PDB file of C-alpha atoms and ligand atoms in Angstrom:
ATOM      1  CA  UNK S   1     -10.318  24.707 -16.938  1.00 41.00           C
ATOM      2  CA  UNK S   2      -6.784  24.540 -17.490  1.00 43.00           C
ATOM      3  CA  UNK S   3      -5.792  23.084 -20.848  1.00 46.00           C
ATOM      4  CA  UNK S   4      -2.707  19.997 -21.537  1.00 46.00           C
ATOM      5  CA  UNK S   5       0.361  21.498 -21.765  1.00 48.00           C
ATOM      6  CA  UNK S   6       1.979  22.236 -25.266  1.00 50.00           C
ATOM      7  CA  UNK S   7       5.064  19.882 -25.854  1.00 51.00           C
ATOM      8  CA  UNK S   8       7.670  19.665 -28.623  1.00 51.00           C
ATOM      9  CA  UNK S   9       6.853  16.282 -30.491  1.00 51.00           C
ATOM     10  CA  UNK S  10      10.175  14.994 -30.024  1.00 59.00           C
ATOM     11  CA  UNK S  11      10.062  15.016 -26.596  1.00 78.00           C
ATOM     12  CA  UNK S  12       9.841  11.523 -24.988  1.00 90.00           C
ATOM     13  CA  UNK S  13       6.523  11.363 -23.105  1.00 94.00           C
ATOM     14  CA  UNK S  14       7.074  11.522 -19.060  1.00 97.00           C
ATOM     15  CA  UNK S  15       4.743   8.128 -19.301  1.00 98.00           C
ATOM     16  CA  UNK S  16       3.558   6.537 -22.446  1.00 98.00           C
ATOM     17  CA  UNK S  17       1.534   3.128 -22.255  1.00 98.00           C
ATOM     18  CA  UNK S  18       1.181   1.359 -25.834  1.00 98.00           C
ATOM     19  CA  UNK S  19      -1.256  -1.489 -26.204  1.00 98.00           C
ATOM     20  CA  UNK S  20      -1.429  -3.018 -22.903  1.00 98.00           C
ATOM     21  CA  UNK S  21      -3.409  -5.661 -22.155  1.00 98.00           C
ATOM     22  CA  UNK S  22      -4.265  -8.123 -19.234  1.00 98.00           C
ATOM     23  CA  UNK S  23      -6.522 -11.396 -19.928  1.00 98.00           C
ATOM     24  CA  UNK S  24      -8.014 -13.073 -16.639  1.00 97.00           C
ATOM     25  CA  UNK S  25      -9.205 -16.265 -18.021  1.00 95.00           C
ATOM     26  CA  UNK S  26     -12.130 -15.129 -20.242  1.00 93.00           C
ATOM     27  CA  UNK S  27     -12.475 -11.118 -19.520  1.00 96.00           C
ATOM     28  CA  UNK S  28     -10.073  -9.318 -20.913  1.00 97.00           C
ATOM     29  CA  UNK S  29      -9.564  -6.528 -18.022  1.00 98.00           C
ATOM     30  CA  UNK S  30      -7.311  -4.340 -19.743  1.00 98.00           C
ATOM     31  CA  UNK S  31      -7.636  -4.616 -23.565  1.00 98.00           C
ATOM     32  CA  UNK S  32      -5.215  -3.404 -26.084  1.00 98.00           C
ATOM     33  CA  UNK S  33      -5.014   0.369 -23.969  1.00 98.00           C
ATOM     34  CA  UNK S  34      -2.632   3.199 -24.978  1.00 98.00           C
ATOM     35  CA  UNK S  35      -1.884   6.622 -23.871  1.00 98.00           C
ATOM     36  CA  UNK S  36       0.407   9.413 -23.403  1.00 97.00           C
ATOM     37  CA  UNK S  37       0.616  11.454 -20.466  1.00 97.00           C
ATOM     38  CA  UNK S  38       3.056  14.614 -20.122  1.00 95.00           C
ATOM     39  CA  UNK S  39       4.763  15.693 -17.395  1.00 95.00           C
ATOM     40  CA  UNK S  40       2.909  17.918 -15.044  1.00 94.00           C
ATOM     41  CA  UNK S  41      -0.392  16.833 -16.406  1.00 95.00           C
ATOM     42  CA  UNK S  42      -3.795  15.524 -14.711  1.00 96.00           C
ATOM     43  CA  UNK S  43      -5.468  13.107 -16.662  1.00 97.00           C
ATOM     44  CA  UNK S  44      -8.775  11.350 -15.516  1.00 97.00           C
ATOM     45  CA  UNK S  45      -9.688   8.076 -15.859  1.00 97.00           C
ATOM     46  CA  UNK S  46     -13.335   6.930 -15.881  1.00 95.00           C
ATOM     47  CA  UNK S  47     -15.345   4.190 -16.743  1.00 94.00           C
ATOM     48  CA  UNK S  48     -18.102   1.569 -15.455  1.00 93.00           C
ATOM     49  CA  UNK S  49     -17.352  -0.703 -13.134  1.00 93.00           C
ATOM     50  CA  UNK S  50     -15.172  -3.807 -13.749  1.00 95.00           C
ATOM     51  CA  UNK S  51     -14.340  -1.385 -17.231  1.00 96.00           C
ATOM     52  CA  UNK S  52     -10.851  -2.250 -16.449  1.00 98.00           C
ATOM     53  CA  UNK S  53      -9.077   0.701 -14.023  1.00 97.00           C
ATOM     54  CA  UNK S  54      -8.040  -0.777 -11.368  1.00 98.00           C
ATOM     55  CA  UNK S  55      -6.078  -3.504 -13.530  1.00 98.00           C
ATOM     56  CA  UNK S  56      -4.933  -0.342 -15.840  1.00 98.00           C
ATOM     57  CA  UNK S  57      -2.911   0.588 -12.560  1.00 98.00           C
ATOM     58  CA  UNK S  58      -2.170  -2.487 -11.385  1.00 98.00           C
ATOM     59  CA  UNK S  59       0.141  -3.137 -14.623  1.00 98.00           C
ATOM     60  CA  UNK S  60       1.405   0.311 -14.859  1.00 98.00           C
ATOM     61  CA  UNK S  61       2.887  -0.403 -11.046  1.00 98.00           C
ATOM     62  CA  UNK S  62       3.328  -3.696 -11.561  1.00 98.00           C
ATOM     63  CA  UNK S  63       1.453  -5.700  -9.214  1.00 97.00           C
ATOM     64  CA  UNK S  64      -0.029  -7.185 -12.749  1.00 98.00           C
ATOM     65  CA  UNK S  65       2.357  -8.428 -15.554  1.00 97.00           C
ATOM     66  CA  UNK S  66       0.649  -7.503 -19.123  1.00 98.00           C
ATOM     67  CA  UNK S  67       0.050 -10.256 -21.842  1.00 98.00           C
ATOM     68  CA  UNK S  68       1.226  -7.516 -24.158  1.00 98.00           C
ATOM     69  CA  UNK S  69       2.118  -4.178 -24.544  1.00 98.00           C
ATOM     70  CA  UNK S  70       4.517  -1.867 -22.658  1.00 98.00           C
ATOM     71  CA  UNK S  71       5.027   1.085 -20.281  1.00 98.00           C
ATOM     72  CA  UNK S  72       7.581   3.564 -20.770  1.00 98.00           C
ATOM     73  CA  UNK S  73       8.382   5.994 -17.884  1.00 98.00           C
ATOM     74  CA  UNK S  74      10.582   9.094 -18.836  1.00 96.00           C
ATOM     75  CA  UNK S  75      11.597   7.021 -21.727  1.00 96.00           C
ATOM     76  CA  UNK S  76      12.846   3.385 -19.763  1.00 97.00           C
ATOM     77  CA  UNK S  77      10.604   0.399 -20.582  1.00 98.00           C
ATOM     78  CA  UNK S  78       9.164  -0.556 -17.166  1.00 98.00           C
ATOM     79  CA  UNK S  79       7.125  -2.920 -18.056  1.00 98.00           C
ATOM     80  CA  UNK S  80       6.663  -6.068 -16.038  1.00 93.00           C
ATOM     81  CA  UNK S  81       9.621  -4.634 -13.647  1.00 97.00           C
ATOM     82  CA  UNK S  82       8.644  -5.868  -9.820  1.00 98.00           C
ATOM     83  CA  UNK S  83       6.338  -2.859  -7.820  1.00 97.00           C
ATOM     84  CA  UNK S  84       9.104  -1.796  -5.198  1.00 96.00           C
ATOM     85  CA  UNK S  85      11.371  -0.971  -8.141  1.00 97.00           C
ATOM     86  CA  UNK S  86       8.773   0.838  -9.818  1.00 98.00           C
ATOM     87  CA  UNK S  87       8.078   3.199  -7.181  1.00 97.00           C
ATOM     88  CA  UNK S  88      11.938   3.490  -6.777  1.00 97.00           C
ATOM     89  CA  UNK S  89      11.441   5.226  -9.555  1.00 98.00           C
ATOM     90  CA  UNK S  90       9.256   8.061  -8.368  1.00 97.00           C
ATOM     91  CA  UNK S  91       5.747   5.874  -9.286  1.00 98.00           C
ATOM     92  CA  UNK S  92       3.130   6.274  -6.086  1.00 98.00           C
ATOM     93  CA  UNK S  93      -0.189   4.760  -5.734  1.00 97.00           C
ATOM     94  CA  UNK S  94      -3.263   4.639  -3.913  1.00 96.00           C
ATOM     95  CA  UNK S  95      -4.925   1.612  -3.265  1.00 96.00           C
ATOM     96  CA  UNK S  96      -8.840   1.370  -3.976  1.00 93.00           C
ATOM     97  CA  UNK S  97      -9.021  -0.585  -1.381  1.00 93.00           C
ATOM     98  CA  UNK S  98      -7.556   0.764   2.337  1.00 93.00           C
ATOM     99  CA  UNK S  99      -5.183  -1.769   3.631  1.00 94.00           C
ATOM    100  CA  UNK S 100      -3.309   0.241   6.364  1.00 95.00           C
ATOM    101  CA  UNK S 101      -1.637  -1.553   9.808  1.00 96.00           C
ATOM    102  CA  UNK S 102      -4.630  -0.970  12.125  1.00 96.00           C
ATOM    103  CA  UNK S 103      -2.922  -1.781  14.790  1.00 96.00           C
ATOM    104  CA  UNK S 104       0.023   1.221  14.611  1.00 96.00           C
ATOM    105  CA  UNK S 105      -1.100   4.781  15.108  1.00 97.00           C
ATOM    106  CA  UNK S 106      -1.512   6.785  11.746  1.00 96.00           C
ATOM    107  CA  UNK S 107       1.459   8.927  11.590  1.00 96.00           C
ATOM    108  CA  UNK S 108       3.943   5.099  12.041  1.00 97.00           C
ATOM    109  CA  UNK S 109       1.432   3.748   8.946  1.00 97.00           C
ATOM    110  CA  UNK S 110       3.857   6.227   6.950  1.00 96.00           C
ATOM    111  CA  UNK S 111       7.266   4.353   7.908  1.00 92.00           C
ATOM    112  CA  UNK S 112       7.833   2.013   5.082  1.00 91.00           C
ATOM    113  CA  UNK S 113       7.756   4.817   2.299  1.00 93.00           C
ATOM    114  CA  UNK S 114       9.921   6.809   4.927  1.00 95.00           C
ATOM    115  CA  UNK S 115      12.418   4.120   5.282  1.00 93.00           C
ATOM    116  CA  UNK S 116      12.788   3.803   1.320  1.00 94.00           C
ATOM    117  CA  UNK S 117      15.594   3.602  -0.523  1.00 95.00           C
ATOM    118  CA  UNK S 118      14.347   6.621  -2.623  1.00 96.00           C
ATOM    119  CA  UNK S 119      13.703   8.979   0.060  1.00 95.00           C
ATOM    120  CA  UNK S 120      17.162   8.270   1.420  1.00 94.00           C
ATOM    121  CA  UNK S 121      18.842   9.174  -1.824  1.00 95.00           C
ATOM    122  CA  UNK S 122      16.842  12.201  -2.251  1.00 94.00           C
ATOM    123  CA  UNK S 123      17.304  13.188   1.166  1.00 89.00           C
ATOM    124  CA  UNK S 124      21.425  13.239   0.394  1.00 90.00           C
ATOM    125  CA  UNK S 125      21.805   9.941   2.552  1.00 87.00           C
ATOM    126  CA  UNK S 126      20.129  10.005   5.657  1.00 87.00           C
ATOM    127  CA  UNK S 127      16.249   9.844   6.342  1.00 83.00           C
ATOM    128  CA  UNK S 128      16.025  12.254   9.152  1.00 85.00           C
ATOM    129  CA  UNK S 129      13.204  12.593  11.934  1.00 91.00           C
ATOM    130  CA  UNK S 130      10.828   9.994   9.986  1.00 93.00           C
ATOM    131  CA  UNK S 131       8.295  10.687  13.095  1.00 94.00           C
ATOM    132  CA  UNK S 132       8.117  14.370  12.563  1.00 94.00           C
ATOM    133  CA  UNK S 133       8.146  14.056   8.949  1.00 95.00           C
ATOM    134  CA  UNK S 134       5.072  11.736   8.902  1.00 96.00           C
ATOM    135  CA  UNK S 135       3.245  13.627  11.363  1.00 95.00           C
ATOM    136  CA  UNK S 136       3.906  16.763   8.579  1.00 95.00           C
ATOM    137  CA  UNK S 137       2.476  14.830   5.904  1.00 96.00           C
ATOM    138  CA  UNK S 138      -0.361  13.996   7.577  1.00 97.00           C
ATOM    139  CA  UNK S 139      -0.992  17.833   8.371  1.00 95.00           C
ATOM    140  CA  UNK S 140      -0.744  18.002   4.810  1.00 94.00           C
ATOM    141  CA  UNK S 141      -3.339  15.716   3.507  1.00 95.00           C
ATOM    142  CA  UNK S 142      -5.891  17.240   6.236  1.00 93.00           C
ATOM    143  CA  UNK S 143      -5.037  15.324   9.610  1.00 93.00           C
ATOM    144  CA  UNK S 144      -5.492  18.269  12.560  1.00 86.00           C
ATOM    145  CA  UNK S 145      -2.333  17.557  14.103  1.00 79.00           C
ATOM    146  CA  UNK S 146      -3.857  19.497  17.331  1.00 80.00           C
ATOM    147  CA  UNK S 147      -6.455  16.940  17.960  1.00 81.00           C
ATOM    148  CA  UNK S 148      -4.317  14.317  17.914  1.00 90.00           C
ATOM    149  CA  UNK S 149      -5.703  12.535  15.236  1.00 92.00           C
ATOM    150  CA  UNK S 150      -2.415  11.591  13.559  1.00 93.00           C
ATOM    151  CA  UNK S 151      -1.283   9.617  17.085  1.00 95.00           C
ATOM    152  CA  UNK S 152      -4.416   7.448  16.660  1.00 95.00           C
ATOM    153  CA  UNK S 153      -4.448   4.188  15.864  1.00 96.00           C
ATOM    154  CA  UNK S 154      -5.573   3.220  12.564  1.00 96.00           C
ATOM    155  CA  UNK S 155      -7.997   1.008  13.805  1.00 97.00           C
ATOM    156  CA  UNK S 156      -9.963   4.427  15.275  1.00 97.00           C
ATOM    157  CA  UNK S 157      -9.746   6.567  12.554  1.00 96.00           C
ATOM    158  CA  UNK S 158     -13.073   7.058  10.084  1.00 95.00           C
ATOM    159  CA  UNK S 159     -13.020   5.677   6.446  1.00 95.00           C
ATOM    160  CA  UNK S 160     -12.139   9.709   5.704  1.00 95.00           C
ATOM    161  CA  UNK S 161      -8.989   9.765   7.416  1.00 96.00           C
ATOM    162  CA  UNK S 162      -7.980   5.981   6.400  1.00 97.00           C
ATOM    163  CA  UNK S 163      -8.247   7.645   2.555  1.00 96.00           C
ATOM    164  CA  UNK S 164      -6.431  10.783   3.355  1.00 96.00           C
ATOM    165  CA  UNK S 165      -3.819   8.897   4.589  1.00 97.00           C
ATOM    166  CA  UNK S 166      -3.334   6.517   1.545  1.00 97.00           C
ATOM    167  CA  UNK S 167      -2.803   9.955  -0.032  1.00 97.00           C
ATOM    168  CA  UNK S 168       0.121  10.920   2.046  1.00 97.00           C
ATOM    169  CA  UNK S 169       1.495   7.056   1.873  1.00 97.00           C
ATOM    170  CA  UNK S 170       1.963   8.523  -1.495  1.00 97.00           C
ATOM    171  CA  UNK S 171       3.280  11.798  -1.374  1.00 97.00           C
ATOM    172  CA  UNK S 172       5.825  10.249   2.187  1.00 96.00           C
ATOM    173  CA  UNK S 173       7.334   8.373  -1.387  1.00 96.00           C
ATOM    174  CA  UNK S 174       8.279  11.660  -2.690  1.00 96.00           C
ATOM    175  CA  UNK S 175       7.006  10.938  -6.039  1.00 97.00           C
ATOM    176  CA  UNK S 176       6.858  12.629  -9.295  1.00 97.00           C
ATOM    177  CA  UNK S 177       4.031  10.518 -10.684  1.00 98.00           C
ATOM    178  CA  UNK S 178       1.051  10.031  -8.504  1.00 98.00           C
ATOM    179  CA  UNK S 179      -2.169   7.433  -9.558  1.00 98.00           C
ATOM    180  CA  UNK S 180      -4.833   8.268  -7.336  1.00 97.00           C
ATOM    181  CA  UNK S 181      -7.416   4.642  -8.125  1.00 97.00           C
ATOM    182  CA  UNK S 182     -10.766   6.177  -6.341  1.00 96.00           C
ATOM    183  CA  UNK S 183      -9.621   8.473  -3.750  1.00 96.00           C
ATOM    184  CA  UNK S 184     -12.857   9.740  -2.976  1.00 95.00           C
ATOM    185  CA  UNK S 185     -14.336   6.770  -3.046  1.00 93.00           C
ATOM    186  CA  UNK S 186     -16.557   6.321   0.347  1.00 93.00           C
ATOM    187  CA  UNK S 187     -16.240  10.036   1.399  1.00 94.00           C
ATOM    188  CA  UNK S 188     -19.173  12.343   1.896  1.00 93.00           C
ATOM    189  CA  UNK S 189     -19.258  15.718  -0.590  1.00 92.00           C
ATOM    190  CA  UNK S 190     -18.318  18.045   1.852  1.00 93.00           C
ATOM    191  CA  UNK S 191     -15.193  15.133   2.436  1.00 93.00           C
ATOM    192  CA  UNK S 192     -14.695  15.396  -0.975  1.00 94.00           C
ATOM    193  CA  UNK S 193     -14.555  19.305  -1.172  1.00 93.00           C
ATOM    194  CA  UNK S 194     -12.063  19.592   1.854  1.00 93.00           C
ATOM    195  CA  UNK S 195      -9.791  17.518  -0.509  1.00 93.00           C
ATOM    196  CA  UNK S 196     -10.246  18.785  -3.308  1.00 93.00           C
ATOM    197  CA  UNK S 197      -7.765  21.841  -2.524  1.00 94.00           C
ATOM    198  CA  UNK S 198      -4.991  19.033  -1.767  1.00 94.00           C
ATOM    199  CA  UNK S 199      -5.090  17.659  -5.019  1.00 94.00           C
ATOM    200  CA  UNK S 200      -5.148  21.196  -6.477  1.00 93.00           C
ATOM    201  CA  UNK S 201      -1.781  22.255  -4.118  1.00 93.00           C
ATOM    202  CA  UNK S 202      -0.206  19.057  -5.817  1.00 93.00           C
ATOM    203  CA  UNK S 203      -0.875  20.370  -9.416  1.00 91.00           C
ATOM    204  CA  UNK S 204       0.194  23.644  -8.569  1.00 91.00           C
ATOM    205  CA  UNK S 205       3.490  21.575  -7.653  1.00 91.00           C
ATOM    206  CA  UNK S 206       3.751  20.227 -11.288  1.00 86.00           C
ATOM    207  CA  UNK S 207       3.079  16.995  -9.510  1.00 95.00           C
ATOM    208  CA  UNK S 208       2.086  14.411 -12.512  1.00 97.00           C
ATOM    209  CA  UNK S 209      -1.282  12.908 -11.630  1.00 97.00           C
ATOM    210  CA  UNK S 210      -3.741   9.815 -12.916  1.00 98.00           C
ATOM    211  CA  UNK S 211      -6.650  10.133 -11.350  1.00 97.00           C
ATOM    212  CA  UNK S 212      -9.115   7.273 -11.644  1.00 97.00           C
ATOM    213  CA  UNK S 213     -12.913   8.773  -9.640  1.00 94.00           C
ATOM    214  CA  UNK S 214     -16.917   8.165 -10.039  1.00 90.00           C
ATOM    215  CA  UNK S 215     -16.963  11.257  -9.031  1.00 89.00           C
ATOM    216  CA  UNK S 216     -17.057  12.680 -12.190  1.00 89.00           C
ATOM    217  CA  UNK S 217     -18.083  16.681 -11.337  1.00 87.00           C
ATOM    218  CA  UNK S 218     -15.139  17.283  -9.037  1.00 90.00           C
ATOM    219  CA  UNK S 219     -12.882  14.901 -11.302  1.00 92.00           C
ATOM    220  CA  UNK S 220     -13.678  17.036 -14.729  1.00 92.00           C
ATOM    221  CA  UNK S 221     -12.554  20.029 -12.742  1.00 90.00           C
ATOM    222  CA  UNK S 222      -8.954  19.087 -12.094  1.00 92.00           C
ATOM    223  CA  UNK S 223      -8.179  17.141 -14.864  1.00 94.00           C
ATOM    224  CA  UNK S 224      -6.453  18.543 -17.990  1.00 92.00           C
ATOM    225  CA  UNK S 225      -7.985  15.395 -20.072  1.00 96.00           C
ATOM    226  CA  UNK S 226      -9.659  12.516 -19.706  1.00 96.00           C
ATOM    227  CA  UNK S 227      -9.783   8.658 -21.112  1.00 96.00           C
ATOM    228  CA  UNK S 228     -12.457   6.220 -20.761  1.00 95.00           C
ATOM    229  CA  UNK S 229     -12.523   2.725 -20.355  1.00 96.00           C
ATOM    230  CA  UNK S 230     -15.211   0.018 -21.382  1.00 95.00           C
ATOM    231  CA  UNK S 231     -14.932  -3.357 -21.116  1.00 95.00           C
ATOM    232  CA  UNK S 232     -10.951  -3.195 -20.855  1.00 97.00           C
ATOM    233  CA  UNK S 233     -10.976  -0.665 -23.982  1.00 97.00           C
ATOM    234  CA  UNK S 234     -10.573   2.492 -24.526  1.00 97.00           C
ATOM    235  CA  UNK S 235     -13.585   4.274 -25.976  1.00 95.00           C
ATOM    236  CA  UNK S 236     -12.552   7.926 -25.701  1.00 94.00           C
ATOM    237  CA  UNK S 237      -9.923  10.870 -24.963  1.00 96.00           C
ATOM    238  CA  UNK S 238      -9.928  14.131 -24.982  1.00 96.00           C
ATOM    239  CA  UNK S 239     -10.931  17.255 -22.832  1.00 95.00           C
ATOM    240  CA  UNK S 240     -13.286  16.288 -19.733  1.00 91.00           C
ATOM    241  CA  UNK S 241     -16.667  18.205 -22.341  1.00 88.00           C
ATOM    242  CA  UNK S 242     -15.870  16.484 -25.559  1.00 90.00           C
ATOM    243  CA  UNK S 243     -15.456  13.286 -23.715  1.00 90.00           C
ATOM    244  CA  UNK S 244     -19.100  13.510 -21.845  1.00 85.00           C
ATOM    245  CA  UNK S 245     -20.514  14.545 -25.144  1.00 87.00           C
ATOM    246  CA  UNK S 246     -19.333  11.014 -27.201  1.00 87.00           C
ATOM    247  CA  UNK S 247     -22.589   9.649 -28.023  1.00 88.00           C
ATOM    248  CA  UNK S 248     -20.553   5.930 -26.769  1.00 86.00           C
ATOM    249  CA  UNK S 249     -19.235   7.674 -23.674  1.00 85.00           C
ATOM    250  CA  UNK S 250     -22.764   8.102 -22.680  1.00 84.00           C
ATOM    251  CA  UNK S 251     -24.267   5.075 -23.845  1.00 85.00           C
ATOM    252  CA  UNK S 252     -21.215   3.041 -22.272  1.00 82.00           C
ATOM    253  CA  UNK S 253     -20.555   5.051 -18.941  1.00 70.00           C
ATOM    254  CA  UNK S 254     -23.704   7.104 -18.270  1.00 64.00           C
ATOM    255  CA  UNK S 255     -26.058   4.696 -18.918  1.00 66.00           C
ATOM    256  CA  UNK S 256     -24.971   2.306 -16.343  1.00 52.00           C
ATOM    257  CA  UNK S 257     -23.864   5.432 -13.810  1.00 48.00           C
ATOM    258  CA  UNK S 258     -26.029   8.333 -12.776  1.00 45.00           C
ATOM    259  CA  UNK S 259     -23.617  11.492 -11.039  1.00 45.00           C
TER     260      UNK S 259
HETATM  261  N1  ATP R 301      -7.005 -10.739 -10.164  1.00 67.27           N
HETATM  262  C1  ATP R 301      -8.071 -10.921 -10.947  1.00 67.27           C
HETATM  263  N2  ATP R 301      -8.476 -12.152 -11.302  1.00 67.27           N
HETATM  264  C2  ATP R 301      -9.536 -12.343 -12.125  1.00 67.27           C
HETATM  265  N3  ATP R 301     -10.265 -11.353 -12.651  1.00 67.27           N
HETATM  266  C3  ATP R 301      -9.921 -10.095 -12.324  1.00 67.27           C
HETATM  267  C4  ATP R 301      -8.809  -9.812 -11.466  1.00 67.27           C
HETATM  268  N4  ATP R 301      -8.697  -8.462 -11.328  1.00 67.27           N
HETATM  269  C5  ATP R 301      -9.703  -7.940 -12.057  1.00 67.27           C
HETATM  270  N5  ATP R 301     -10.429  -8.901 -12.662  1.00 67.27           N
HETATM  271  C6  ATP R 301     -11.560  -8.703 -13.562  1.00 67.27           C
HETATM  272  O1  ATP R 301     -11.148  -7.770 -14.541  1.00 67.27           O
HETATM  273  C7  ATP R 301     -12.177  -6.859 -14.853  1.00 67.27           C
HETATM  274  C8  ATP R 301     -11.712  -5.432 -14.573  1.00 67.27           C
HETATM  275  O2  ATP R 301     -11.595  -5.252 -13.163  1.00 67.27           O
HETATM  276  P1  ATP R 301     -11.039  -3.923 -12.528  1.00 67.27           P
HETATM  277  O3  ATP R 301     -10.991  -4.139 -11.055  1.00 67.27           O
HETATM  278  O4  ATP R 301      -9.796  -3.554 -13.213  1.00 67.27           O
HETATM  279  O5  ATP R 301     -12.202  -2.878 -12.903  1.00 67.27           O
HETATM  280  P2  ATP R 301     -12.445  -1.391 -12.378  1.00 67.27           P
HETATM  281  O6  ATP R 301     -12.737  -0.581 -13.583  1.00 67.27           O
HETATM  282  O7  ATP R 301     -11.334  -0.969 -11.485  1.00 67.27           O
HETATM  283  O8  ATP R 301     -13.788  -1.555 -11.528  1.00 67.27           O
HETATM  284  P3  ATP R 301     -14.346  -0.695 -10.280  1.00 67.27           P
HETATM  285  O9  ATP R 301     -14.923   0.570 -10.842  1.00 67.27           O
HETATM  286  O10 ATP R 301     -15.410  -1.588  -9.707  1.00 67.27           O
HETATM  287  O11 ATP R 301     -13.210  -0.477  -9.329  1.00 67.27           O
HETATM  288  C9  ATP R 301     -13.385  -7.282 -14.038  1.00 67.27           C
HETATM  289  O12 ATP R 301     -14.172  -8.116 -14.833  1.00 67.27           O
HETATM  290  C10 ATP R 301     -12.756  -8.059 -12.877  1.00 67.27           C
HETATM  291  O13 ATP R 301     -13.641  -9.016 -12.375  1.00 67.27           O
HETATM  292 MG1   MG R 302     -11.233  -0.342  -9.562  1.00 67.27          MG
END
């Protein structure tokens, strides 16, 4: 298991998220929730459903405003700033949900991150071959490029492929902080293994990764450390086997989910 990496304290976290909340009439989805993450890191976030994840990401990117609380990225408040400038900053996310265009073939699903204003600028001022470069990423995240697969329309392609692309929607962004919100949600194991290795190639590329999963045997081996929601709180931190052995961990998360 590879351990969090050792920082000097005065360094400003890459993100840091202090007390957010989100209140949807009576729940409170996202409750008072704080939390460093350092750069290069893979932290895990689990918890039952409706425990508050999805809206966790939703206000780190944006597509929520908090009640209260704030998000710092590299050190710049972004809280509440609108989702397209967020991921102008280098902030990529997969949806829980698969919302591609069915009707365009896989590898043109990747053209509005390739047309961004941030891949311009890192690409010195000009996009380049967009086409090719999709069709690349798609290689990357698993698509057989032999078969064809990446020329078929979305519509066609199995739930595996429709998640494997969400996950180069991301990376086509050229980000340096991924949140992955159930990428392996739907897939079969053996789905699951083939990407596992994916994820692991992005670590090994000091990519910064949330990764919210069920899937909590495959999650606890990729991530450095773990929180856990409940009811919009958090309940617990720490390494993936001091997490799973909090007494409320297991009363709040494995009680209600069997893995
Ligand atoms: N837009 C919304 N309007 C009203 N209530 C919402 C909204 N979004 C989320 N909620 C509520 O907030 C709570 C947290 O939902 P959220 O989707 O964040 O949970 P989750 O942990 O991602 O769940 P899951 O594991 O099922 O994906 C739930 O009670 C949900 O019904
Ligand atoms: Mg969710």
């Amino acid at each position: 298991m590879k351990v969090g990496t050792t920082r000097n304290r005065e360094e400003v976290p890459f993100l840091k998220v202090t007390n957010l909340t989100k209140q949807f009439g009576g729940v409170r989805a996202v409750d008072t929730v704080s939390f460093d993450l350092n750069k290069g890191e893979i932290l895990g976030v689990i918890g039952p459903n409706g425990s508050g994840k999805t809206t966790l990401v939703n206000l780190i990117t944006g597509f929520v405003k908090p009640d209260a609380g704030k998000v710092f990225y590299q050190g710049k408040d972004i809280t509440g700033m609108m989702p397209h400038r967020i991921a102008d900053l280098g902030i990529a996310r997969a949806f829980q949900m698969v919302k591609p265009f069915y009707q365009l073939p896989a590898f043109k699903n990747l053209i509005i991150p390739l047309f961004s204003p941030r891949v311009k600028r890192l690409a010195g001022g000009k996009y380049g071959d967009r086409d090719a470069i999709a069709i690349d990423l798609l290689e990357e995240v698993g698509f057989e490029r032999d078969s064809f697969v990446p020329f078929k329309m979305a519509s066609v392609l199995p739930h595996g492929y429709l998640k494997r692309m969400e996950l180069a929607l991301c990376l086509a962004l050229r980000p340096e902080l991924i949140i992955l919100d159930e990428l392996f949600s739907g897939l079969s194991m053996a789905e699951v293994a083939s990407m596992l290795p994916i994820i692991e190639k992005l670590m090994s590329e000091n990519l910064t990764i949330i990764m919210i999963e069920h899937r909590l045997r495959e999650l606890f081996r990729i991530s450095n450390r773990v929180i856990v929601l409940n009811y919009g709180k958090k309940i617990a931190e720490g390494l993936p086997k001091e997490v799973m052995e909090s007494e409320e961990v297991k009363k709040a998360y494995l009680g209600s989910e069997t893995e």
